[in-house]
Amino acid sequence: MNNLKAQMEFLHKIDELKDIFRQSLIVNGKRRENDAEHSWHMAMVAIIMKEHFTEKNDLNLERALKMILIHDLVEIYAGDTPAFGAEREDKFQAELEGAKEIFNILPEKQSKEYLQLWIEFEEMNSTDSKYANVCDRFQGFMQNLTSDGHTWKKYTPTIDRVLERSKPIKDYAPEIFNKIVIPEVNKYMEKGYIIK
C-alpha cells in the first residue's frame, strides 16, 4: 500500500508538467507549448523516426522512451530554460535538485531507476540517451518550422548556436541533419532569424 500511495502522489505531482510552458508555439501559433505536450511529441518522434538513427540496432526503445517522458519533470521545480535564451550557469544543478525532489516521491527502487535515467539522458553517454537527445533536439527544431521560426525570430541565435544545438542530430541521425536541418537553417538565415 505504501508503494501505491507514493506512486499515486507522484502521478498527481507530475500533472503539473502541463502548466510549465516553453517558448515554442504549437502548430496553429495560438499559444505556447507546454512540457507535457513536448514530451508526448518527442515520444512520437522516437517511435516514428527510429530508422534514421545510426545506432538503431543497439537501441532499447523502451528505455529511450522512459528518458523522454521523464526528462523535463525536473522543470516542475527548476522551471524551463529556453534553448536559445540567456545562458543559465546553474541549470544542471537546479535541474539535478529538481530531479532528486520529484523522483524521491516514488518508492525507492523506482526513484533510483528514474534518477539514473535522467542523469543518463543529461550525460548522453549511452545509445538510448543519444537517441532520446536526438528526439529532443529534433522535436524543438520541428516546432520552429511549424511556427515560422518563432524562437529563432525571438532570440536571433547565431548559426553556430543553432548547429551546436543540432549536434546530436548531426552525429546520430545525419540523414535528418543533411536533408532537413541544413536546408531549413539556410532558409531561416536568409530570413534573418538566424544570424551568421
PDB file of C-alpha atoms in Angstrom, residues 78-167:
ATOM      1  CA  ALA A  78      13.614  24.135 -11.772  1.00  0.00           C
ATOM      2  CA  GLY A  79      11.494  25.903 -14.414  1.00  0.00           C
ATOM      3  CA  ASP A  80      12.085  25.893 -18.169  1.00  0.00           C
ATOM      4  CA  THR A  81      15.305  27.225 -19.653  1.00  0.00           C
ATOM      5  CA  PRO A  82      14.789  28.274 -23.299  1.00  0.00           C
ATOM      6  CA  ALA A  83      17.250  26.652 -25.713  1.00  0.00           C
ATOM      7  CA  PHE A  84      18.217  29.959 -27.296  1.00  0.00           C
ATOM      8  CA  GLY A  85      17.633  32.260 -24.327  1.00  0.00           C
ATOM      9  CA  ALA A  86      20.286  33.563 -21.961  1.00  0.00           C
ATOM     10  CA  GLU A  87      22.789  31.002 -20.690  1.00  0.00           C
ATOM     11  CA  ARG A  88      21.947  29.768 -17.198  1.00  0.00           C
ATOM     12  CA  GLU A  89      25.041  28.681 -15.290  1.00  0.00           C
ATOM     13  CA  ASP A  90      23.113  26.895 -12.545  1.00  0.00           C
ATOM     14  CA  LYS A  91      20.843  24.981 -14.955  1.00  0.00           C
ATOM     15  CA  PHE A  92      22.253  21.499 -14.395  1.00  0.00           C
ATOM     16  CA  GLN A  93      22.470  21.895 -10.619  1.00  0.00           C
ATOM     17  CA  ALA A  94      18.939  23.323 -10.370  1.00  0.00           C
ATOM     18  CA  GLU A  95      17.587  20.515 -12.540  1.00  0.00           C
ATOM     19  CA  LEU A  96      19.507  17.847 -10.601  1.00  0.00           C
ATOM     20  CA  GLU A  97      17.958  19.128  -7.378  1.00  0.00           C
ATOM     21  CA  GLY A  98      14.563  19.070  -9.110  1.00  0.00           C
ATOM     22  CA  ALA A  99      15.197  15.502 -10.275  1.00  0.00           C
ATOM     23  CA  LYS A 100      16.027  14.359  -6.763  1.00  0.00           C
ATOM     24  CA  GLU A 101      12.930  16.049  -5.373  1.00  0.00           C
ATOM     25  CA  ILE A 102      10.468  14.729  -7.949  1.00  0.00           C
ATOM     26  CA  PHE A 103      11.829  11.178  -8.125  1.00  0.00           C
ATOM     27  CA  ASN A 104      12.145  10.887  -4.337  1.00  0.00           C
ATOM     28  CA  ILE A 105       8.344  10.855  -4.208  1.00  0.00           C
ATOM     29  CA  LEU A 106       8.444   7.367  -5.762  1.00  0.00           C
ATOM     30  CA  PRO A 107       9.209   4.088  -3.983  1.00  0.00           C
ATOM     31  CA  GLU A 108      12.975   3.615  -3.573  1.00  0.00           C
ATOM     32  CA  LYS A 109      13.534   1.217  -6.491  1.00  0.00           C
ATOM     33  CA  GLN A 110      11.696   3.423  -8.995  1.00  0.00           C
ATOM     34  CA  SER A 111      13.234   6.559  -7.518  1.00  0.00           C
ATOM     35  CA  LYS A 112      16.753   5.262  -8.138  1.00  0.00           C
ATOM     36  CA  GLU A 113      15.893   3.998 -11.640  1.00  0.00           C
ATOM     37  CA  TYR A 114      14.371   7.289 -12.803  1.00  0.00           C
ATOM     38  CA  LEU A 115      17.078   9.466 -11.292  1.00  0.00           C
ATOM     39  CA  GLN A 116      19.695   7.339 -13.048  1.00  0.00           C
ATOM     40  CA  LEU A 117      17.765   7.529 -16.341  1.00  0.00           C
ATOM     41  CA  TRP A 118      17.535  11.326 -16.018  1.00  0.00           C
ATOM     42  CA  ILE A 119      21.283  11.611 -15.393  1.00  0.00           C
ATOM     43  CA  GLU A 120      21.984   9.272 -18.317  1.00  0.00           C
ATOM     44  CA  PHE A 121      19.837  11.478 -20.581  1.00  0.00           C
ATOM     45  CA  GLU A 122      21.749  14.578 -19.475  1.00  0.00           C
ATOM     46  CA  GLU A 123      25.166  12.952 -19.920  1.00  0.00           C
ATOM     47  CA  MET A 124      24.225  11.464 -23.320  1.00  0.00           C
ATOM     48  CA  ASN A 125      26.717   8.638 -22.883  1.00  0.00           C
ATOM     49  CA  SER A 126      24.624   5.633 -23.929  1.00  0.00           C
ATOM     50  CA  THR A 127      22.876   4.585 -27.115  1.00  0.00           C
ATOM     51  CA  ASP A 128      19.459   5.120 -25.536  1.00  0.00           C
ATOM     52  CA  SER A 129      20.307   8.580 -24.215  1.00  0.00           C
ATOM     53  CA  LYS A 130      21.817   9.620 -27.543  1.00  0.00           C
ATOM     54  CA  TYR A 131      18.570   8.710 -29.287  1.00  0.00           C
ATOM     55  CA  ALA A 132      16.456  10.466 -26.654  1.00  0.00           C
ATOM     56  CA  ASN A 133      18.541  13.621 -27.203  1.00  0.00           C
ATOM     57  CA  VAL A 134      18.201  13.337 -30.989  1.00  0.00           C
ATOM     58  CA  CYS A 135      14.434  13.269 -30.485  1.00  0.00           C
ATOM     59  CA  ASP A 136      14.546  16.203 -28.061  1.00  0.00           C
ATOM     60  CA  ARG A 137      16.553  18.399 -30.410  1.00  0.00           C
ATOM     61  CA  PHE A 138      14.549  17.391 -33.484  1.00  0.00           C
ATOM     62  CA  GLN A 139      11.187  17.998 -31.809  1.00  0.00           C
ATOM     63  CA  GLY A 140      12.267  21.514 -30.859  1.00  0.00           C
ATOM     64  CA  PHE A 141      13.593  22.072 -34.363  1.00  0.00           C
ATOM     65  CA  MET A 142      10.252  20.989 -35.848  1.00  0.00           C
ATOM     66  CA  GLN A 143       8.412  23.398 -33.530  1.00  0.00           C
ATOM     67  CA  ASN A 144      10.396  26.205 -35.116  1.00  0.00           C
ATOM     68  CA  LEU A 145       9.449  25.005 -38.592  1.00  0.00           C
ATOM     69  CA  THR A 146       5.727  24.865 -37.795  1.00  0.00           C
ATOM     70  CA  SER A 147       5.786  28.357 -36.229  1.00  0.00           C
ATOM     71  CA  ASP A 148       7.790  30.150 -38.933  1.00  0.00           C
ATOM     72  CA  GLY A 149      10.911  30.139 -36.794  1.00  0.00           C
ATOM     73  CA  HIS A 150       9.232  31.621 -33.713  1.00  0.00           C
ATOM     74  CA  THR A 151      12.045  31.078 -31.183  1.00  0.00           C
ATOM     75  CA  TRP A 152      14.725  31.853 -33.751  1.00  0.00           C
ATOM     76  CA  LYS A 153      12.944  35.104 -34.582  1.00  0.00           C
ATOM     77  CA  LYS A 154      12.556  35.893 -30.875  1.00  0.00           C
ATOM     78  CA  TYR A 155      16.177  35.221 -29.867  1.00  0.00           C
ATOM     79  CA  THR A 156      18.049  35.590 -33.222  1.00  0.00           C
ATOM     80  CA  PRO A 157      20.638  32.923 -32.388  1.00  0.00           C
ATOM     81  CA  THR A 158      23.853  32.590 -34.345  1.00  0.00           C
ATOM     82  CA  ILE A 159      24.248  29.797 -36.872  1.00  0.00           C
ATOM     83  CA  ASP A 160      26.914  28.308 -34.580  1.00  0.00           C
ATOM     84  CA  ARG A 161      24.458  28.111 -31.688  1.00  0.00           C
ATOM     85  CA  VAL A 162      21.738  26.513 -33.833  1.00  0.00           C
ATOM     86  CA  LEU A 163      24.184  23.952 -35.227  1.00  0.00           C
ATOM     87  CA  GLU A 164      25.568  23.217 -31.741  1.00  0.00           C
ATOM     88  CA  ARG A 165      22.009  22.610 -30.532  1.00  0.00           C
ATOM     89  CA  SER A 166      21.519  20.242 -33.509  1.00  0.00           C
ATOM     90  CA  LYS A 167      24.780  18.338 -32.896  1.00  0.00           C
TER      91      LYS A 167
END
